[in-house]
Amino acid sequence: MESTPRTDPTLTNEGAQAPTTSSVTRDPTFLRYTLTEAQAYLRNRTNATPPTSTTDSDPRPAYNPALYAHILHRHISSGGQLGTLLDVGCGPGGIARDLARLTPKLADSEGGWKEVWGIDGSSAMTGVAKRVRWKTANGGDIKWACLGAEDLDQLIIDHGVKEGSVDLIVVGMAAHWFDMPLFWEHTARLLRPGGTVALFTRGGLYCHPTTPSATQVQAHLTHLEETLLAPYRLYGNTLSSNLYRDLPLPHRSPNLTSPSCDIDGFDADATTLETWDKDGIIDSGREDFFSTVADDGWTTLSGLKAHLGSASMVTRYRAANPRLARTEQDYVESTMRRIRETLNDASGSEDAEVWLRVGAATALVTVKRSAT
């Protein structure tokens, strides 16, 4: 059995144009999304298609409800309240929507959040969120604003959010693109004493260990991310794939080795970094990846290809190589073809549609505002 993909001219970096910038923190990709690209991102991540109104048949959650429940437990058990929720780097609004609607069930709280905000530096992303018209559990409107994480203070200046009034700030798959010193400075102003910041990300792409020819399939996925797309990796991608171990925090923490931004007002002793399924090894006690949202992680190769199409490194690769994008020479297309061949060889059939189970490692950083 091969441990690495076979040599293929479509599976090398030869002929592809790499970006000129290799190590920037700010996200140059999603901020430039058009409305069409933002709609595709929403559809690929949650199966939603705007415009629509909120109903009980809404699309799947953006992330595993067990992760939301864990965040809420950490927040509430440490004295946090369910007043105002703020989703920073909200994209098309999936996390704000999920927590706005699921909190009563997940936190066993009848009322849920009194006010929910989502902000993002991309006008296309917030534009899509507004068009979907998602509601809170109480039937109220979620409020959206086109603001970057570095402009959080504008919520106080221009949008009427009171200083020290936000109870929970959640950031999903976005903090690695922030100017973290500015983010923590503004967060210290916004958070209520005893409030919580929850930053989570996912790293890697792994096939489930029960996958036929799992070693070969994983080799194809690893080759795509670590070799073919390596020239399109920015520092933010590295922070995420390293599961936030180097993400700057507001302070030195006795529990972590993360760099400090030297921002006062946070409880260093209460800061935690938790990880699940590191290196693609599913933690004991579970059969599925913690990152799994629905269907036990099952997806078709077509679905996986669509999901990868909204990844930042793939977006940058295709923008730099428009003539190769979505052709047989496209890195994602070529990798999916190799996986299809591997799985068909393993099954001895030529299925029209190939299914496999995939997942990722997950990391969660929790930071508490000092109670006094």
XYZ file of C-alpha atoms in Angstrom, residues 63 173 176 200-206 218 225-226 233 236-244 275-281 289 291 359-364:
38
model
C -20.587 24.049 13.877
C -12.434 30.379 12.533
C -6.089 34.099 13.411
C -12.282 28.490 18.329
C -10.796 27.074 15.178
C -10.411 23.828 13.284
C -7.156 22.505 11.879
C -6.305 19.899 9.285
C -8.549 17.727 7.138
C -8.660 14.070 8.114
C -5.142 10.725 4.135
C -2.802 21.002 2.186
C 0.871 20.763 3.082
C -0.477 29.563 3.238
C -3.055 33.125 9.925
C -3.434 29.684 8.345
C -0.464 28.482 10.388
C -1.949 29.838 13.626
C -5.127 27.916 12.889
C -3.482 24.646 11.848
C -1.344 24.789 15.017
C -4.610 24.929 16.996
C -4.041 28.414 18.455
C -8.138 20.728 21.898
C -10.019 17.787 20.431
C -8.856 15.137 17.945
C -5.350 16.559 17.542
C -3.489 15.246 14.463
C -6.702 13.597 13.334
C -6.689 11.040 16.171
C -14.652 13.826 15.090
C -15.817 18.870 14.455
C -13.299 15.727 10.099
C -10.811 18.125 11.641
C -9.051 18.858 14.901
C -10.703 21.545 17.054
C -9.250 24.130 19.449
C -11.018 26.473 21.869
